[in-house]
Short mmCIF file of C-alpha atoms in Angstrom, two decimals:
data_model
loop_
_atom_site.label_atom_id
_atom_site.label_comp_id
_atom_site.label_asym_id
_atom_site.label_seq_id
_atom_site.Cartn_x
_atom_site.Cartn_y
_atom_site.Cartn_z
CA MET I 1 1.33 0.86 13.48
CA ILE I 2 2.25 4.07 11.70
CA ILE I 3 0.15 6.99 10.48
CA CYS I 4 2.32 9.23 8.35
CA HIS I 5 0.74 12.59 7.55
CA LYS I 6 3.85 13.67 5.72
CA TYR I 7 3.42 11.04 2.98
CA ARG I 8 -0.27 10.31 3.67
CA PHE I 9 -0.13 6.61 4.49
CA ILE I 10 -1.30 4.24 7.20
CA PHE I 11 0.61 1.02 7.89
CA LEU I 12 -1.45 -1.59 9.75
CA LYS I 13 0.69 -4.16 11.50
CA THR I 14 -0.27 -7.83 11.37
CA SER I 15 1.67 -10.36 13.47
CA LYS I 16 4.53 -12.63 12.34
CA THR I 17 4.84 -10.79 9.01
CA ALA I 18 8.05 -8.76 9.54
CA GLY I 19 5.89 -5.92 10.88
CA SER I 20 8.46 -4.64 13.37
CA SER I 21 11.16 -4.49 10.70
CA ILE I 22 8.81 -2.63 8.37
CA GLU I 23 7.89 -0.12 11.09
CA MET I 24 11.56 0.47 11.80
CA ALA I 25 12.17 1.18 8.13
CA LEU I 26 9.07 3.33 7.61
CA SER I 27 9.75 5.52 10.63
CA LYS I 28 12.63 7.11 8.69
CA PHE I 29 10.03 8.86 6.55
CA CYS I 30 7.97 10.22 9.46
CA GLY I 31 7.83 13.79 10.70
CA PRO I 32 7.11 15.25 14.16
CA GLU I 33 3.32 15.18 13.72
CA ASP I 34 3.13 11.54 12.63
CA ILE I 35 1.92 8.66 14.81
CA VAL I 36 4.48 5.94 15.56
CA THR I 37 3.66 3.22 18.09
CA PRO I 38 6.33 1.62 20.33
CA LEU I 39 8.27 -1.56 19.63
CA SER I 40 10.57 -3.22 22.15
CA LYS I 41 13.16 -1.00 23.83
CA GLU I 42 15.93 -2.61 21.77
CA GLU I 43 14.06 -2.14 18.50
CA ASP I 44 13.15 1.46 19.28
CA LEU I 45 16.80 2.19 19.99
CA GLN I 46 17.82 0.41 16.80
CA ARG I 47 15.47 2.43 14.61
CA VAL I 48 16.52 5.74 16.14
CA GLU I 49 20.18 4.83 15.57
CA ALA I 50 19.27 4.06 11.94
CA GLY I 51 17.74 7.50 11.48
CA GLY I 52 14.14 6.65 12.27
CA VAL I 53 11.64 8.37 14.53
CA ALA I 54 11.11 7.21 18.12
CA PRO I 55 7.58 6.35 19.32
CA GLN I 56 5.44 9.47 19.35
CA ASN I 57 1.87 10.81 19.38
CA TYR I 58 0.31 7.45 20.21
CA GLY I 59 -0.92 8.15 23.73
CA GLU I 60 -4.49 8.85 24.75
CA MET I 61 -5.30 12.43 25.72
CA PRO I 62 -6.02 12.71 29.48
CA PHE I 63 -9.48 14.22 28.92
CA ARG I 64 -10.44 11.00 27.08
CA TYR I 65 -9.44 8.67 29.95
CA LYS I 66 -12.05 6.16 31.05
CA PRO I 67 -12.33 5.28 34.76
CA SER I 68 -10.53 1.97 34.19
CA GLN I 69 -7.71 3.81 32.41
CA ILE I 70 -7.38 6.34 35.22
CA TRP I 71 -6.94 3.44 37.65
CA LYS I 72 -4.19 1.96 35.49
CA VAL I 73 -2.38 5.29 35.44
CA ILE I 74 -2.58 5.52 39.22
CA SER I 75 -1.73 1.89 40.00
CA ARG I 76 0.79 1.17 37.24
CA SER I 77 1.98 4.63 36.17
CA LYS I 78 1.19 3.50 32.63
CA PRO I 79 -0.73 6.00 30.48
CA PRO I 80 -3.24 4.40 28.07
CA CYS I 81 -2.53 4.27 24.34
CA ARG I 82 -4.86 5.67 21.72
CA TYR I 83 -2.88 3.81 19.05
CA TYR I 84 -0.95 0.60 19.68
CA ASP I 85 1.06 -2.15 18.00
CA HIS I 86 -1.57 -4.41 16.42
CA ILE I 87 -4.52 -2.03 16.40
CA PRO I 88 -7.26 -3.12 13.95
CA ALA I 89 -8.50 -1.01 11.07
CA ARG I 90 -11.90 -0.36 12.63
CA LYS I 91 -10.32 1.39 15.61
CA VAL I 92 -7.86 3.36 13.51
CA ARG I 93 -10.65 4.60 11.25
CA ARG I 94 -12.76 5.67 14.21
CA ARG I 95 -9.89 7.44 15.95
CA ILE I 96 -8.21 9.13 13.01
CA GLY I 97 -11.48 10.13 11.38
CA VAL I 98 -13.17 9.08 8.15
CA ASP I 99 -11.73 11.95 6.08
CA VAL I 100 -8.12 11.03 6.84
CA TRP I 101 -8.84 7.33 6.62
CA ASN I 102 -10.43 7.61 3.18
CA SER I 103 -7.77 9.91 1.74
CA TYR I 104 -4.64 8.07 2.99
CA TYR I 105 -3.00 5.05 1.35
CA LYS I 106 -3.42 2.05 3.63
CA PHE I 107 -1.37 -1.14 3.48
CA CYS I 108 -0.41 -4.20 5.50
CA VAL I 109 1.35 -7.57 5.05
CA ALA I 110 -0.16 -11.06 4.89
CA ARG I 111 1.64 -14.39 5.10
CA ASN I 112 0.85 -17.98 4.20
CA PRO I 113 -1.12 -19.16 7.28
CA TRP I 114 0.68 -22.49 7.61
CA ASP I 115 4.04 -20.71 7.56
CA ARG I 116 2.75 -18.09 9.98
CA VAL I 117 1.48 -20.72 12.42
CA ILE I 118 4.80 -22.56 12.55
CA SER I 119 6.63 -19.26 13.04
CA GLN I 120 4.33 -18.34 15.91
CA TYR I 121 4.64 -21.82 17.38
CA TYR I 122 8.38 -21.45 17.85
CA TRP I 123 8.33 -17.76 18.73
CA ARG I 124 5.79 -18.09 21.54
CA GLN I 125 7.76 -20.90 23.14
CA ARG I 126 11.26 -19.56 22.62
CA ASN I 127 11.86 -19.35 26.40
CA ALA I 128 9.68 -22.26 27.51
CA GLU I 129 11.26 -25.01 29.58
CA LYS I 130 8.94 -27.54 27.96
CA MET I 131 7.32 -26.88 24.60
CA MET I 132 3.67 -27.74 24.09
CA SER I 133 2.88 -30.04 21.22
CA ILE I 134 1.62 -28.63 17.92
CA ASP I 135 -1.79 -30.17 18.63
CA GLU I 136 -1.90 -28.36 21.98
CA PHE I 137 -0.79 -25.16 20.30
CA LEU I 138 -3.57 -25.41 17.72
CA GLU I 139 -6.08 -25.51 20.57
CA SER I 140 -4.52 -22.58 22.43
CA SER I 141 -5.32 -18.87 22.52
CA HIS I 142 -2.24 -18.22 20.36
CA ILE I 143 -4.15 -19.39 17.28
CA ARG I 144 -7.08 -17.07 18.00
CA SER I 145 -4.53 -14.30 18.39
CA LEU I 146 -3.10 -15.07 14.94
CA VAL I 147 -6.52 -14.74 13.36
CA ARG I 148 -7.28 -11.54 15.25
CA LYS I 149 -3.90 -10.05 14.37
CA GLY I 150 -4.03 -11.20 10.77
CA MET I 151 -7.15 -10.78 8.68
CA GLY I 152 -8.79 -9.13 11.69
CA ILE I 153 -6.37 -6.21 11.33
CA TYR I 154 -7.05 -5.25 7.73
CA THR I 155 -10.76 -6.02 7.43
CA ILE I 156 -13.89 -4.47 8.86
CA GLY I 157 -16.95 -6.70 8.96
CA GLY I 158 -15.09 -9.23 6.83
CA LYS I 159 -14.39 -6.67 4.09
CA VAL I 160 -10.83 -5.71 3.11
CA VAL I 161 -10.34 -1.99 3.82
CA VAL I 162 -6.70 -1.47 2.83
CA ASP I 163 -5.43 -0.37 -0.57
CA LYS I 164 -2.70 -3.00 -0.74
CA ILE I 165 -1.97 -6.29 0.97
CA CYS I 166 1.74 -6.95 0.57
CA ARG I 167 2.77 -10.58 0.50
CA TYR I 168 5.40 -11.73 2.98
CA GLU I 169 6.57 -14.12 0.29
CA ASN I 170 7.17 -11.22 -2.12
CA LEU I 171 7.89 -8.52 0.43
CA VAL I 172 10.80 -6.67 -1.17
CA ASP I 173 9.01 -6.19 -4.49
CA ASP I 174 5.69 -5.32 -2.87
CA LEU I 175 7.28 -2.73 -0.60
CA GLU I 176 8.98 -1.20 -3.61
CA THR I 177 5.55 -0.89 -5.23
CA VAL I 178 4.34 0.89 -2.08
CA ARG I 179 7.38 3.16 -2.11
CA GLN I 180 6.79 4.20 -5.69
CA HIS I 181 3.11 4.85 -5.08
CA LEU I 182 3.90 7.07 -2.10
CA SER I 183 6.93 8.71 -3.77
CA LEU I 184 9.13 7.91 -0.79
CA PRO I 185 12.63 9.33 -1.39
CA GLU I 186 14.55 6.08 -0.84
CA PRO I 187 14.00 2.29 -0.70
CA ILE I 188 12.30 0.69 2.29
CA LEU I 189 15.25 -1.27 3.67
CA LEU I 190 14.35 -3.79 6.33
CA PRO I 191 16.59 -4.40 9.34
CA LYS I 192 16.49 -7.73 11.12
CA ALA I 193 14.15 -7.72 14.09
CA LYS I 194 12.81 -10.35 16.49
CA SER I 195 14.97 -13.29 15.51
CA THR I 196 13.16 -16.42 16.66
CA HIS I 197 16.28 -18.49 17.39
CA ARG I 198 14.32 -21.33 15.84
CA GLN I 199 16.26 -24.57 15.73
CA ASP I 200 13.92 -26.59 13.50
CA LYS I 201 14.35 -25.10 10.02
CA ARG I 202 12.17 -27.59 8.19
CA HIS I 203 9.48 -26.36 5.82
CA TYR I 204 6.08 -26.33 7.51
CA SER I 205 4.86 -29.07 5.14
CA GLU I 206 7.43 -31.39 6.72
CA VAL I 207 6.20 -30.59 10.22
CA PHE I 208 2.39 -30.69 10.12
CA THR I 209 0.42 -33.90 9.94
CA ARG I 210 -2.52 -34.19 7.55
CA GLU I 211 -4.93 -33.53 10.42
CA GLN I 212 -2.99 -30.44 11.56
CA ASN I 213 -2.85 -29.18 7.98
CA GLU I 214 -6.64 -29.46 7.65
CA LYS I 215 -7.25 -27.82 11.01
CA ILE I 216 -5.16 -24.79 10.01
CA ARG I 217 -6.95 -24.72 6.66
CA SER I 218 -10.26 -24.58 8.51
CA ILE I 219 -9.20 -21.89 11.00
CA PHE I 220 -7.79 -19.60 8.31
CA LYS I 221 -10.32 -20.53 5.62
CA ALA I 222 -11.40 -16.94 4.86
CA GLU I 223 -7.86 -15.63 4.45
CA ILE I 224 -6.71 -18.65 2.44
CA GLU I 225 -9.58 -18.15 0.01
CA LEU I 226 -9.12 -14.38 -0.13
CA LEU I 227 -5.41 -14.56 -0.99
CA ASN I 228 -5.35 -17.94 -2.76
CA TYR I 229 -2.81 -19.48 -0.42
CA GLU I 230 -1.92 -23.13 -0.91
CA TYR I 231 -0.35 -25.70 1.35
#
């Protein structure tokens, strides 16, 4: 997640939508007062080497610590975060304030749910000794996470609260539209991040059964209807 005061934008990060690559690219436009949440150590190093800004200004102020957070600091030496990777819009709005929220350009990325599910299926099990079946995966917490970190990121009470939803399927052109709107000085060039090492390269339509297709359609019904996605 990035809040850039310099160019007055907020990037909300959904999952399995090239979000880390976009954050790495956008951090090049951030100044010292902007909020940039951490990625992996390798990705943070990569974006700094590419001229981007390292994670900054995302931590919670000590005077705001809750008792449970104080315990985590003591037991784990891990300060709590006020802003974090897949933080939803409702929390960002509350923490940044309504005035900033309303006056900044807000955007995110959405992806065809069937494609997103198959991507998550392989990513989550990249180091597993034995992969669960797709049917097992569709009953797991990973699917609830996809919903929460998808439409749950850019809506509040079921209502879209961002100015633009970029399409993963049209990402280069949509990011260029964002760049022009924000008057960013150079193109948003995406590095490669989080390669899945996926062996099965088949299109999702060749992988899912009819029953699995319909189950995904049901789970992501609201987003499919909102963005007119098709199988």
